[in-house]
Amino acid sequence: MIYDYITLDRNTSVPLCHQLTLALQKSIDTKRIQKNEKLPSIRMAAAELKVSRTTVESAYIQLCNKGYLESRPQSGYYVQEKIPAPQMRKNPPPAPALPVRWDFSSGQVVSKTTDILLWCKQMRSALQNQADMLSYGNPQGEDSLRHAIAEYAYRTRGVETEKDSIIVGAGTQLLFMLFCSLYGKRGTVAMPAPGFKQAERIFRDYGFSIVYVDTDKEKPLLQQLEESDACLYLDIPAQQPKRTPGEVKQHYGDLLAWASAKEERLILEDDYNGELRYLTRPLPALQQMNHDKVSYFGSFSKLLLPSVRIAYMVLPKQLMETYQQRITDYNPTVGKIEQLALAAYIQKGYLEKHLRRLRNLYRKKSDAIVTALAQYFPLDAISLWETSFSVTIPLTYPLKIETQERLTQAGIKLDWTENQSLRLSFSGIPYEDIPAGVDTLCRILKES
């Protein structure tokens, strides 16, 4: 019967007549009810749907007025031969996005931070080798790139690894997925507050629960980890406050003591932009202190271009052995040409030259944004997150919707947060635009 698939909700404020009208209209648009098909009589429809005859009659009349039905005397209601085109009833197109004048979000970098022409040159060079273009490539990553990464990671971060312990993937999130598959067990992942939503999504999808630890609290990290019953700890240096060398040593010691206490415990070191410290001396990676208990993750997105989705993972021996047993079941996740281009870019010294240039640029930009914010906020309230290329400032209350709309109308783009703080990234805004952008933002905040 026609009404077998129509359900009316009696617990909503929407009138039953309107619900029935929309349901029949949709059924005609999707051709569940065909042209020239006769609808059940008002009496039969009312009995089947358990509604009044007035409800059905009103719905039929509304559909006649809209051009969907016609009433034939002494016969009943029929679907019209020509019904209104569905696109005539679509919602109007969304309003065009407002232009962004000052981009304080973290989703991009400005063109000056990357020598795009030099990168394109490496891509063109890689494309000239037809033999490389005619095969899928190594699922683990091209040999030349893994060799280049091993040397680069050692020089810039002290990571101790051979190319055979490195896996190349299309971004850190995908490598987290692969790690979960290789790890095999399920349990709890501990990570520093406020967390890392992209990683959390992967862990939850693979059946892990998440617990947060507060590295600023008086309760020792080691105690928090033991109480959490976690089997994995995601260490994110970029999300942690500045530490003295002694504090870093203590932090590393606590993590390794915790991980060494049980066989299944591992540390995931997400060294996001670790080589891009520009105010403090880069600290060696935790991985060099214990190769068997630390999985190291690195990425090139912010170093080169966000569109270059190349990351790498250094696995402990036991997980690498598991991967090698399954490698024939995997396909490469990064294009071979991009990998070869990046290998050449690293081997020719371009990446480390570019790294030095970026450190100088981000030092200037961080000085500019802190100086601009200091006109409106106490200096000790401004927190600089060095390798995240951002600053945070506390607010006395969460941003109102009206304030967010005013900022958007003014051309300011931000990463909105739910807590009472504002994070401004300076990776995607030109150096010369920072003072005016901060001034406009702070004036709107002050007026709200």
PDB file of C-alpha atoms in Angstrom, residues 138-243:
ATOM      1  CA  ASN A 138      57.064   0.465  -2.107  1.00  0.00           C
ATOM      2  CA  PRO A 139      54.167   0.300   0.418  1.00  0.00           C
ATOM      3  CA  GLN A 140      56.625   1.222   3.161  1.00  0.00           C
ATOM      4  CA  GLY A 141      57.824   4.285   1.248  1.00  0.00           C
ATOM      5  CA  GLU A 142      60.485   4.774  -1.397  1.00  0.00           C
ATOM      6  CA  ASP A 143      63.986   3.683  -0.309  1.00  0.00           C
ATOM      7  CA  SER A 144      65.549   7.026  -1.249  1.00  0.00           C
ATOM      8  CA  LEU A 145      63.037   8.973   0.815  1.00  0.00           C
ATOM      9  CA  ARG A 146      63.304   6.741   3.892  1.00  0.00           C
ATOM     10  CA  HIS A 147      67.086   6.969   3.710  1.00  0.00           C
ATOM     11  CA  ALA A 148      66.883  10.767   3.448  1.00  0.00           C
ATOM     12  CA  ILE A 149      64.405  10.948   6.351  1.00  0.00           C
ATOM     13  CA  ALA A 150      66.631   8.789   8.583  1.00  0.00           C
ATOM     14  CA  GLU A 151      69.573  11.155   8.083  1.00  0.00           C
ATOM     15  CA  TYR A 152      67.453  14.315   8.345  1.00  0.00           C
ATOM     16  CA  ALA A 153      65.652  13.191  11.539  1.00  0.00           C
ATOM     17  CA  TYR A 154      68.978  12.381  13.180  1.00  0.00           C
ATOM     18  CA  ARG A 155      70.541  15.741  12.282  1.00  0.00           C
ATOM     19  CA  THR A 156      67.547  17.845  13.342  1.00  0.00           C
ATOM     20  CA  ARG A 157      65.962  15.823  16.163  1.00  0.00           C
ATOM     21  CA  GLY A 158      68.482  13.179  17.225  1.00  0.00           C
ATOM     22  CA  VAL A 159      66.187  10.348  16.114  1.00  0.00           C
ATOM     23  CA  GLU A 160      68.214   7.152  15.851  1.00  0.00           C
ATOM     24  CA  THR A 161      66.847   4.868  13.159  1.00  0.00           C
ATOM     25  CA  GLU A 162      67.608   3.075   9.921  1.00  0.00           C
ATOM     26  CA  LYS A 163      65.476   3.424   6.824  1.00  0.00           C
ATOM     27  CA  ASP A 164      64.068  -0.072   7.339  1.00  0.00           C
ATOM     28  CA  SER A 165      62.343   1.059  10.555  1.00  0.00           C
ATOM     29  CA  ILE A 166      60.557   3.958   8.837  1.00  0.00           C
ATOM     30  CA  ILE A 167      57.098   3.871   7.253  1.00  0.00           C
ATOM     31  CA  VAL A 168      55.956   6.751   5.035  1.00  0.00           C
ATOM     32  CA  GLY A 169      52.268   7.635   4.960  1.00  0.00           C
ATOM     33  CA  ALA A 170      49.806  10.274   3.784  1.00  0.00           C
ATOM     34  CA  GLY A 171      49.655  12.261   7.005  1.00  0.00           C
ATOM     35  CA  THR A 172      50.004  11.497  10.689  1.00  0.00           C
ATOM     36  CA  GLN A 173      46.355  10.538  11.104  1.00  0.00           C
ATOM     37  CA  LEU A 174      46.684   7.678   8.622  1.00  0.00           C
ATOM     38  CA  LEU A 175      49.857   6.487  10.369  1.00  0.00           C
ATOM     39  CA  PHE A 176      47.975   6.414  13.674  1.00  0.00           C
ATOM     40  CA  MET A 177      45.475   4.091  11.992  1.00  0.00           C
ATOM     41  CA  LEU A 178      48.261   1.805  10.843  1.00  0.00           C
ATOM     42  CA  PHE A 179      49.828   1.849  14.309  1.00  0.00           C
ATOM     43  CA  CYS A 180      46.536   0.782  15.932  1.00  0.00           C
ATOM     44  CA  SER A 181      46.233  -2.079  13.467  1.00  0.00           C
ATOM     45  CA  LEU A 182      49.780  -3.282  14.180  1.00  0.00           C
ATOM     46  CA  TYR A 183      49.523  -2.822  17.948  1.00  0.00           C
ATOM     47  CA  GLY A 184      46.543  -5.161  17.977  1.00  0.00           C
ATOM     48  CA  LYS A 185      45.509  -4.727  21.615  1.00  0.00           C
ATOM     49  CA  ARG A 186      42.808  -2.365  22.842  1.00  0.00           C
ATOM     50  CA  GLY A 187      42.772  -0.349  26.031  1.00  0.00           C
ATOM     51  CA  THR A 188      43.270   3.245  27.145  1.00  0.00           C
ATOM     52  CA  VAL A 189      45.328   5.978  25.522  1.00  0.00           C
ATOM     53  CA  ALA A 190      46.550   8.743  27.833  1.00  0.00           C
ATOM     54  CA  MET A 191      47.448  12.144  26.410  1.00  0.00           C
ATOM     55  CA  PRO A 192      48.086  15.647  27.741  1.00  0.00           C
ATOM     56  CA  ALA A 193      45.092  17.946  28.061  1.00  0.00           C
ATOM     57  CA  PRO A 194      43.453  19.445  26.044  1.00  0.00           C
ATOM     58  CA  GLY A 195      44.014  16.466  23.730  1.00  0.00           C
ATOM     59  CA  PHE A 196      44.364  16.082  19.987  1.00  0.00           C
ATOM     60  CA  LYS A 197      41.002  15.544  18.307  1.00  0.00           C
ATOM     61  CA  GLN A 198      42.324  14.054  15.046  1.00  0.00           C
ATOM     62  CA  ALA A 199      44.272  11.410  16.949  1.00  0.00           C
ATOM     63  CA  GLU A 200      41.418  10.827  19.384  1.00  0.00           C
ATOM     64  CA  ARG A 201      39.054  10.114  16.491  1.00  0.00           C
ATOM     65  CA  ILE A 202      41.339   7.349  15.219  1.00  0.00           C
ATOM     66  CA  PHE A 203      41.877   5.770  18.634  1.00  0.00           C
ATOM     67  CA  ARG A 204      38.166   5.750  19.403  1.00  0.00           C
ATOM     68  CA  ASP A 205      37.393   4.257  16.001  1.00  0.00           C
ATOM     69  CA  TYR A 206      39.777   1.415  16.875  1.00  0.00           C
ATOM     70  CA  GLY A 207      38.134   0.772  20.237  1.00  0.00           C
ATOM     71  CA  PHE A 208      40.435   2.700  22.579  1.00  0.00           C
ATOM     72  CA  SER A 209      39.229   4.928  25.389  1.00  0.00           C
ATOM     73  CA  ILE A 210      40.875   8.303  26.030  1.00  0.00           C
ATOM     74  CA  VAL A 211      42.061   9.774  29.311  1.00  0.00           C
ATOM     75  CA  TYR A 212      43.733  13.151  29.782  1.00  0.00           C
ATOM     76  CA  VAL A 213      46.610  13.963  32.085  1.00  0.00           C
ATOM     77  CA  ASP A 214      47.530  17.449  33.231  1.00  0.00           C
ATOM     78  CA  THR A 215      51.258  18.013  33.035  1.00  0.00           C
ATOM     79  CA  ASP A 216      50.912  21.317  34.926  1.00  0.00           C
ATOM     80  CA  LYS A 217      49.341  19.806  38.054  1.00  0.00           C
ATOM     81  CA  GLU A 218      51.214  19.106  41.229  1.00  0.00           C
ATOM     82  CA  LYS A 219      50.327  15.428  40.984  1.00  0.00           C
ATOM     83  CA  PRO A 220      53.309  13.731  39.282  1.00  0.00           C
ATOM     84  CA  LEU A 221      52.835  12.575  35.708  1.00  0.00           C
ATOM     85  CA  LEU A 222      53.984   9.073  36.619  1.00  0.00           C
ATOM     86  CA  GLN A 223      51.262   8.798  39.260  1.00  0.00           C
ATOM     87  CA  GLN A 224      48.582  10.057  36.858  1.00  0.00           C
ATOM     88  CA  LEU A 225      49.615   7.499  34.251  1.00  0.00           C
ATOM     89  CA  GLU A 226      49.568   4.620  36.732  1.00  0.00           C
ATOM     90  CA  GLU A 227      46.113   5.617  37.923  1.00  0.00           C
ATOM     91  CA  SER A 228      44.847   5.878  34.338  1.00  0.00           C
ATOM     92  CA  ASP A 229      45.559   2.210  33.577  1.00  0.00           C
ATOM     93  CA  ALA A 230      46.685   3.324  30.092  1.00  0.00           C
ATOM     94  CA  CYS A 231      48.655   1.101  27.752  1.00  0.00           C
ATOM     95  CA  LEU A 232      49.652   3.936  25.386  1.00  0.00           C
ATOM     96  CA  TYR A 233      50.731   7.504  26.005  1.00  0.00           C
ATOM     97  CA  LEU A 234      50.596  10.111  23.244  1.00  0.00           C
ATOM     98  CA  ASP A 235      53.334  12.648  23.917  1.00  0.00           C
ATOM     99  CA  ILE A 236      52.805  15.957  22.076  1.00  0.00           C
ATOM    100  CA  PRO A 237      55.697  18.320  22.860  1.00  0.00           C
ATOM    101  CA  ALA A 238      54.153  21.126  20.772  1.00  0.00           C
ATOM    102  CA  GLN A 239      51.146  21.261  23.122  1.00  0.00           C
ATOM    103  CA  GLN A 240      53.199  21.480  26.283  1.00  0.00           C
ATOM    104  CA  PRO A 241      54.517  24.615  28.010  1.00  0.00           C
ATOM    105  CA  LYS A 242      58.183  25.534  27.820  1.00  0.00           C
ATOM    106  CA  ARG A 243      60.429  23.435  30.044  1.00  0.00           C
TER     107      ARG A 243
END
